Amino acid sequence: MSKSTLFVQLFAGLVLIATGVHASCPIELSPASVVVKYGDPVLVNCSTPEIQFEGIGWEASQGGTGFEFVNHLPWTVERLTQWTVSPFCFFSSNSSNQCSKELELIIYTFPETITISGDPSSEMEEEKEYKFTCHIPNVAPVQNLTVRWYKGDTIIHTDTFDNPAKRPVDQTSDLKFTPTRQDNNALLRCEAYMDLSPDGPQLNISTQEYNITVVYGPDILCPTTDILEEQTLEEICMVTGNPTPHVRWLKDGEPVNPAVPLTRDNAGIYTLEAQGLSTVQKTIPVLVLYGPELTCPLTYTAVEYSPHNLTCTDKGFPKPETLWFKDGEEVVLPQKLTRSDAGQYFVTTSNLLSSVNVTVDITVLYPPSPIVELEDSEVHVGSSVWLKCSSMGNPRPKYSWNYYQAANVVETDEDGVSRLLIHNATVYNMGSYTCEAWNDIGNVTKTVRVNIKGAKLECPIRITPDTMDLQGKRTDSTVWFADTHKDWNESPVCYANFQGIGTCHKTLNFILYKTPDSVTIHHLDNSSSVVENRELQLQCDIINVAPAQNLRIHWYRGNETLKSGSVQMTRCWTDNDTNCDISMIRSSVNVSSTISITLNRNHSGADFRCEAQLDLGPGGPEPSPNTMSSPLNITVFYKPTINTTKLPKTIPVFRGYPEELVCEADGHPPPRIQWLYSSDKAPHELEGKLIVSEAGLYNCTATNDVDSTVHVVVVILKEDYLPLIAGFVAVTVVAISIVFLFIYSIYYKNTKMRRYSLKNPKLSTHHGNVAHNGWDLPLPMTKLS
């Protein structure tokens, strides 16, 4: 600022103050206030509505104008670079009155980037105070600056400044921050905001976000130490901390897996150790809760008046309470049960978690009571009589009668009562009848007598079974057992002596049989293979079987039944060959069966078996005894067969193009392939394949252990006429093309060009042109002189 300019300003100011007309100065500034960024251009117009005046002017340290006789005068600066400039416009009237009006001017600058710094380098501890500083460089005017601190999207602190300085400064804002664990991973930033409204902009800029890492803990929180069975230790306590604590559970000093569900046996004192920012240990008494469990027998049987050991076992934590109910009323079981205590009981046990119940059926056993309703009887021959035996007991008594068994006597048990009916009574029904009522606790008996008047005697011998099964036992009978080594031809007779009847007898008709010791199958020539379409003879040997006349032989190929074979005797037990007649001998013998079959290649690998079955008739065992031999595997050999589909009899070969001959043959054993050809031929042979390029006869021979097969191939050499045919086709195409072009040229001349002639031209009456011969279309042709 020059000294003269400063002097003028001071002088003008003093004059205006002295005159006291500043308040009514007829000057208008447009705009009245300006906000300009440092270094930007500025333009403000000063005008007056007065007509009589000496002039107006601008006084400013940058861009001042001095007095000029105009009614409006702009103050303009292309680049405003003075922070303290205070421009004002002054006015001088004809009456030497002067006034001025100062422009409200704000010059600002705002940084493009701001930064944030803090005490922690990476991590902060919970509840410890930290200081962060926001750096805002080269900012003015600072009194218009507001600094906002954000945690995430929430403002947590605001700074304003009352510094009136107009020049730019490096401003800072400090934040004292005490983090909590909820602040972990929060984003901290500061924002510089400058409000220059209403005449200027609203500016703001933020720092990069500062990621907060808060370390704390570890903290152990155990709301309860009671845990349900099948829950885990991880569900008891919550361990928090950053860094994430390493948690370890210990019991009796040994580590345990907290993810394993607990059982009731795992209750006890545990130590929870958490290692993180520090190491924390907590002793935890763990109680495992589980619902009641009740173990009772579903049924219980006790003997009347005897001490019982009926108990129900209950388990649970807390300890459950068990109650017994019968017919809806709570009861207590007596030490000794009577028949009145029998029935169904409802047992329930419960604790704080749940309740369970079981139904127990108690049965009280007692012996049968004395038999009633059984009395002596007398009946005429041919009449019927009932004997009734009745008793009470638990379990319900069973009844048995002791008397001479006869076919006309029927016993029936119904509703706890046993009845014996003698129908058409005979002399054999006379005697004593004893009824016994019994159960597992005891028994009672009662004997009565039945008298029969008149009867005809019969031998009451009964052999059971009457054909083969010799076992049967009665108190008044004899059991006979057969010796399978010497009783083959026995004819046993049963004798009995009955009181009042005398001695009588019966002969037993029986069959003594024996299953074979072994059943084997073999090839008659001791070979395991056969040639296709030749007869195969197999023999089945059955060792030590009886009786041979009841023996049936069945032959099988795989699961297919072939036929039943005849049986031939091979050896007798006796040395006398005259007795070796299958239809007569009953002792065990060795027999065999032979079968002849013809096989083909499809039967190779088949298993052959024979089965020996004893058909002992309706009195024999069911099912009939049978013995199966082990399988005999037969391999079928067959001669080679050459595949003529791949190797036809005649094969053409074009000159210069070799052909591959493939000789394949099927046979068992696998055949060997051999090619035979004339010695003047030179084909290439490789693994049964022959590559030929010459005409001739080529013999393929396939040979195995069964036979050999020969296949003759005739190779015919042919010329390849394909190149000649292709050349002929090309020449033909060229000739046709030339003919086509010639015809087209003639067509074009006659159709498109038509025919023009200069001989005897006809002049057009309209245009003086030569007319087209014979056509109406005129062509613009000039007449030739």
Coordinates of C-alpha atoms in Angstrom, one line a residue, residues 448-757:
V448 CA -62.4 -142.4 42.4
R449 CA -63.6 -145.7 40.9
V450 CA -65.7 -146.5 37.8
N451 CA -67.5 -149.8 37.6
I452 CA -68.5 -151.2 34.2
K453 CA -71.1 -154.0 34.0
G454 CA -70.3 -156.6 31.2
A455 CA -67.8 -156.4 28.2
K456 CA -65.9 -158.5 25.6
L457 CA -62.1 -158.7 26.2
E458 CA -59.6 -157.3 23.6
C459 CA -55.8 -157.1 23.6
P460 CA -55.1 -153.5 24.4
I461 CA -51.7 -153.3 22.8
R462 CA -50.9 -150.2 20.7
I463 CA -47.6 -149.7 18.9
T464 CA -46.8 -146.1 18.1
P465 CA -45.9 -145.5 15.3
D466 CA -47.0 -148.7 13.6
T467 CA -44.5 -148.5 10.7
M468 CA -41.1 -146.8 11.6
D469 CA -41.0 -144.6 14.7
L470 CA -40.5 -147.0 17.6
Q471 CA -40.3 -144.6 20.5
G472 CA -43.3 -144.4 22.8
K473 CA -43.4 -144.6 26.6
R474 CA -46.2 -145.6 29.0
T475 CA -46.1 -146.9 32.5
D476 CA -47.5 -150.2 31.4
S477 CA -45.6 -150.5 28.1
T478 CA -42.1 -151.5 26.8
V479 CA -39.9 -149.4 24.5
W480 CA -37.8 -151.2 21.9
F481 CA -34.7 -149.4 20.4
A482 CA -33.1 -150.5 17.1
D483 CA -29.4 -151.1 16.7
T484 CA -28.5 -149.7 13.3
H485 CA -25.5 -151.9 13.0
K486 CA -27.2 -155.3 13.4
D487 CA -31.0 -154.9 13.5
W488 CA -31.6 -154.5 9.7
N489 CA -33.7 -157.7 9.4
E490 CA -35.4 -157.8 12.8
S491 CA -39.2 -158.4 13.2
P492 CA -40.0 -157.2 16.7
V493 CA -43.0 -158.5 18.6
C494 CA -44.6 -156.7 21.5
Y495 CA -46.0 -158.8 24.3
A496 CA -48.1 -157.6 27.3
N497 CA -49.9 -159.1 30.2
F498 CA -53.0 -157.3 31.4
Q499 CA -55.0 -158.0 34.5
G500 CA -58.2 -159.8 33.6
I501 CA -57.1 -160.1 29.9
G502 CA -54.0 -162.3 29.9
T503 CA -51.1 -162.3 27.5
C504 CA -51.4 -160.9 24.0
H505 CA -48.9 -159.6 21.3
K506 CA -48.5 -157.4 18.2
T507 CA -45.7 -157.5 15.5
L508 CA -44.1 -154.2 14.4
N509 CA -43.7 -153.5 10.6
F510 CA -40.7 -151.1 10.4
I511 CA -38.1 -149.8 8.0
L512 CA -34.6 -149.0 9.3
Y513 CA -32.9 -146.4 7.0
K514 CA -29.5 -144.8 6.9
T515 CA -28.4 -141.6 5.0
P516 CA -25.3 -142.0 2.8
D517 CA -21.8 -141.3 4.3
S518 CA -20.9 -139.5 1.2
V519 CA -22.2 -138.7 -2.3
T520 CA -19.5 -138.0 -5.0
I521 CA -19.5 -137.3 -8.7
H522 CA -16.7 -137.9 -11.2
H523 CA -15.9 -138.3 -14.9
L524 CA -15.6 -142.0 -15.9
D525 CA -12.3 -141.4 -17.7
N526 CA -11.1 -139.1 -14.9
S527 CA -11.0 -136.1 -17.1
S528 CA -12.3 -132.6 -16.3
S529 CA -12.8 -131.6 -19.9
V530 CA -14.7 -132.9 -22.9
V531 CA -14.8 -132.2 -26.7
E532 CA -17.9 -130.5 -28.0
N533 CA -20.6 -132.9 -29.4
R534 CA -19.0 -135.9 -27.9
E535 CA -20.7 -138.1 -25.3
L536 CA -19.8 -137.5 -21.6
Q537 CA -20.3 -140.2 -19.0
L538 CA -20.6 -139.1 -15.3
Q539 CA -20.9 -141.5 -12.4
C540 CA -22.4 -140.7 -9.0
D541 CA -21.2 -142.9 -6.1
I542 CA -23.4 -143.2 -3.0
I543 CA -21.6 -144.8 0.0
N544 CA -23.2 -146.7 2.8
V545 CA -26.9 -146.1 2.3
A546 CA -30.0 -148.1 3.3
P547 CA -32.4 -149.2 2.1
A548 CA -31.1 -149.0 -1.5
Q549 CA -34.5 -149.9 -3.0
N550 CA -35.9 -146.6 -1.7
L551 CA -33.0 -144.5 -3.2
R552 CA -33.7 -142.0 -6.0
I553 CA -30.8 -140.3 -7.9
H554 CA -31.3 -136.8 -9.4
W555 CA -28.8 -135.1 -11.8
Y556 CA -28.4 -131.3 -12.1
R557 CA -26.5 -129.1 -14.5
G558 CA -26.3 -125.7 -12.6
N559 CA -29.9 -125.2 -11.5
E560 CA -31.3 -127.3 -14.3
T561 CA -32.6 -130.8 -13.5
L562 CA -31.4 -133.3 -16.1
K563 CA -33.1 -136.6 -15.2
S564 CA -33.3 -139.3 -12.6
G565 CA -30.8 -142.1 -13.0
S566 CA -31.0 -145.8 -12.3
V567 CA -29.1 -147.3 -9.4
Q568 CA -26.5 -150.1 -9.7
M569 CA -25.1 -152.0 -6.7
T570 CA -21.4 -151.7 -6.2
R571 CA -20.8 -153.4 -2.8
C572 CA -22.8 -155.2 -0.1
W573 CA -22.0 -155.4 3.6
T574 CA -22.3 -159.2 3.4
D575 CA -19.7 -161.2 1.6
N576 CA -22.3 -163.4 -0.1
D577 CA -22.9 -161.8 -3.5
T578 CA -26.1 -163.7 -4.0
N579 CA -27.7 -161.5 -1.4
C580 CA -26.7 -158.3 -3.2
D581 CA -30.2 -157.7 -4.7
I582 CA -31.3 -154.1 -4.2
S583 CA -35.0 -155.1 -4.1
M584 CA -34.3 -157.6 -1.3
I585 CA -31.4 -156.4 0.8
R586 CA -32.3 -154.0 3.7
S587 CA -28.8 -153.3 5.1
S588 CA -26.6 -150.4 4.0
V589 CA -24.7 -150.8 0.7
N590 CA -22.6 -148.8 -1.8
V591 CA -24.4 -148.0 -5.0
S592 CA -23.8 -145.8 -8.1
S593 CA -25.6 -144.1 -11.0
T594 CA -24.3 -143.3 -14.4
I595 CA -25.5 -140.6 -16.9
S596 CA -24.5 -140.0 -20.5
I597 CA -24.9 -136.5 -22.0
T598 CA -23.7 -134.6 -25.0
L599 CA -22.3 -131.0 -24.4
N600 CA -21.7 -128.0 -26.6
R601 CA -19.5 -124.9 -26.1
N602 CA -22.3 -123.1 -24.2
H603 CA -22.0 -125.7 -21.4
S604 CA -18.3 -125.0 -20.8
G605 CA -17.7 -124.1 -17.1
A606 CA -21.0 -125.6 -16.0
D607 CA -21.2 -127.3 -12.6
F608 CA -22.7 -130.9 -12.5
R609 CA -24.1 -132.4 -9.3
C610 CA -26.0 -135.5 -8.3
E611 CA -28.4 -135.9 -5.4
A612 CA -29.2 -139.0 -3.4
Q613 CA -32.8 -139.0 -2.0
L614 CA -34.4 -141.6 0.2
D615 CA -38.1 -141.9 -0.6
L616 CA -39.5 -143.7 2.5
G617 CA -43.2 -143.3 1.7
P618 CA -45.9 -141.6 3.8
G619 CA -44.6 -143.0 7.0
G620 CA -41.1 -141.6 6.5
P621 CA -39.7 -138.3 7.5
E622 CA -40.7 -135.0 5.8
P623 CA -38.9 -133.8 3.8
S624 CA -37.3 -136.9 2.5
P625 CA -33.6 -137.3 3.5
N626 CA -31.3 -136.2 0.7
T627 CA -27.6 -135.7 0.2
M628 CA -26.0 -133.5 -2.5
S629 CA -22.6 -134.1 -4.0
S630 CA -20.0 -131.4 -4.4
P631 CA -20.1 -129.7 -7.9
L632 CA -18.0 -131.1 -10.7
N633 CA -16.9 -128.3 -13.2
I634 CA -16.6 -129.5 -16.8
T635 CA -14.6 -127.6 -19.5
V636 CA -15.8 -128.1 -23.1
F637 CA -13.2 -127.9 -25.8
Y638 CA -14.2 -127.0 -29.4
K639 CA -12.3 -126.5 -32.6
P640 CA -11.5 -123.0 -34.0
T641 CA -14.0 -121.0 -36.1
I642 CA -12.7 -118.2 -38.2
N643 CA -14.6 -114.9 -38.3
T644 CA -15.4 -114.6 -42.0
T645 CA -17.2 -111.3 -41.4
K646 CA -13.9 -109.6 -40.9
L647 CA -12.1 -111.8 -43.4
P648 CA -14.3 -112.5 -46.6
K649 CA -13.2 -114.9 -49.2
T650 CA -12.5 -112.3 -51.9
I651 CA -10.8 -108.9 -51.2
P652 CA -10.0 -106.3 -53.9
V653 CA -6.8 -104.3 -53.5
F654 CA -6.2 -101.2 -55.5
R655 CA -2.7 -100.7 -56.8
G656 CA -0.7 -98.6 -54.5
Y657 CA -3.1 -99.0 -51.6
P658 CA -2.1 -101.9 -49.3
E659 CA -5.0 -103.7 -47.5
E660 CA -5.0 -105.2 -44.0
L661 CA -6.2 -108.8 -43.6
V662 CA -7.5 -109.5 -40.1
C663 CA -7.8 -113.2 -39.2
E664 CA -9.7 -113.8 -35.9
A665 CA -10.9 -117.2 -34.6
D666 CA -12.9 -118.5 -31.7
G667 CA -12.0 -121.8 -30.1
H668 CA -11.1 -123.5 -26.8
P669 CA -8.3 -123.8 -26.1
P670 CA -7.6 -120.4 -27.7
P671 CA -6.4 -121.1 -31.3
R672 CA -3.0 -120.1 -32.8
I673 CA -3.2 -118.1 -36.1
Q674 CA -0.8 -118.8 -39.0
W675 CA -0.7 -117.3 -42.5
L676 CA 0.5 -119.2 -45.5
Y677 CA 1.2 -117.6 -48.9
S678 CA 3.4 -118.0 -51.9
S679 CA 7.1 -117.4 -51.4
D680 CA 7.2 -114.7 -54.1
K681 CA 4.8 -112.6 -52.0
A682 CA 6.2 -110.2 -49.4
P683 CA 3.3 -109.1 -47.2
H684 CA 3.9 -107.6 -43.7
E685 CA 2.6 -109.9 -40.9
L686 CA 1.9 -108.7 -37.3
E687 CA -0.1 -110.4 -34.5
G688 CA -2.4 -112.3 -36.9
K689 CA -2.8 -109.3 -39.2
L690 CA -1.5 -109.4 -42.8
I691 CA -0.9 -106.2 -44.8
V692 CA -0.9 -107.1 -48.6
S693 CA -0.6 -105.2 -51.8
E694 CA -0.2 -108.0 -54.3
A695 CA -2.9 -110.3 -55.8
G696 CA -2.8 -114.0 -54.9
L697 CA -4.1 -116.7 -52.5
Y698 CA -3.5 -116.2 -48.7
N699 CA -4.4 -119.0 -46.3
C700 CA -5.3 -118.3 -42.7
T701 CA -5.0 -121.4 -40.5
A702 CA -6.4 -121.4 -36.9
T703 CA -5.2 -124.4 -34.8
N704 CA -5.8 -125.6 -31.2
D705 CA -5.6 -129.0 -29.4
V706 CA -9.0 -130.1 -30.9
D707 CA -8.6 -129.4 -34.6
S708 CA -7.6 -126.8 -37.1
T709 CA -9.5 -124.6 -39.6
V710 CA -8.3 -123.1 -42.9
H711 CA -9.8 -120.1 -44.6
V712 CA -8.5 -119.1 -48.1
V713 CA -8.6 -115.4 -49.1
V714 CA -8.4 -114.5 -52.8
V715 CA -6.8 -111.0 -53.2
I716 CA -7.6 -109.3 -56.5
L717 CA -5.5 -106.4 -57.7
K718 CA -7.5 -103.5 -59.3
E719 CA -6.4 -100.4 -61.1
D720 CA -7.3 -97.0 -59.6
Y721 CA -9.1 -95.1 -62.4
L722 CA -10.1 -92.3 -60.2
P723 CA -7.4 -89.8 -61.5
L724 CA -8.4 -90.5 -65.2
I725 CA -12.0 -90.0 -64.3
A726 CA -11.3 -86.8 -62.6
G727 CA -9.3 -85.5 -65.6
F728 CA -12.1 -86.4 -68.0
V729 CA -14.6 -84.6 -65.9
A730 CA -12.4 -81.5 -65.8
V731 CA -12.0 -81.4 -69.6
T732 CA -15.8 -81.9 -70.0
V733 CA -16.5 -79.0 -67.7
V734 CA -14.1 -76.7 -69.7
A735 CA -15.7 -77.7 -73.0
I736 CA -19.2 -77.1 -71.7
S737 CA -18.1 -73.7 -70.4
I738 CA -16.7 -72.6 -73.8
V739 CA -19.9 -73.7 -75.6
F740 CA -22.0 -71.8 -73.1
L741 CA -19.9 -68.6 -73.5
F742 CA -20.2 -68.8 -77.3
I743 CA -24.0 -69.3 -77.2
Y744 CA -24.4 -66.4 -74.7
S745 CA -22.3 -64.0 -77.0
I746 CA -24.7 -64.7 -79.9
Y747 CA -27.7 -64.2 -77.7
Y748 CA -26.3 -60.9 -76.4
K749 CA -25.7 -59.6 -79.9
N750 CA -29.2 -60.5 -81.2
T751 CA -31.2 -59.6 -78.1
K752 CA -29.4 -56.8 -76.3
M753 CA -27.6 -55.0 -79.2
R754 CA -30.1 -56.1 -81.7
R755 CA -28.9 -55.4 -85.3
Y756 CA -28.0 -51.9 -86.5
S757 CA -27.4 -51.1 -90.2

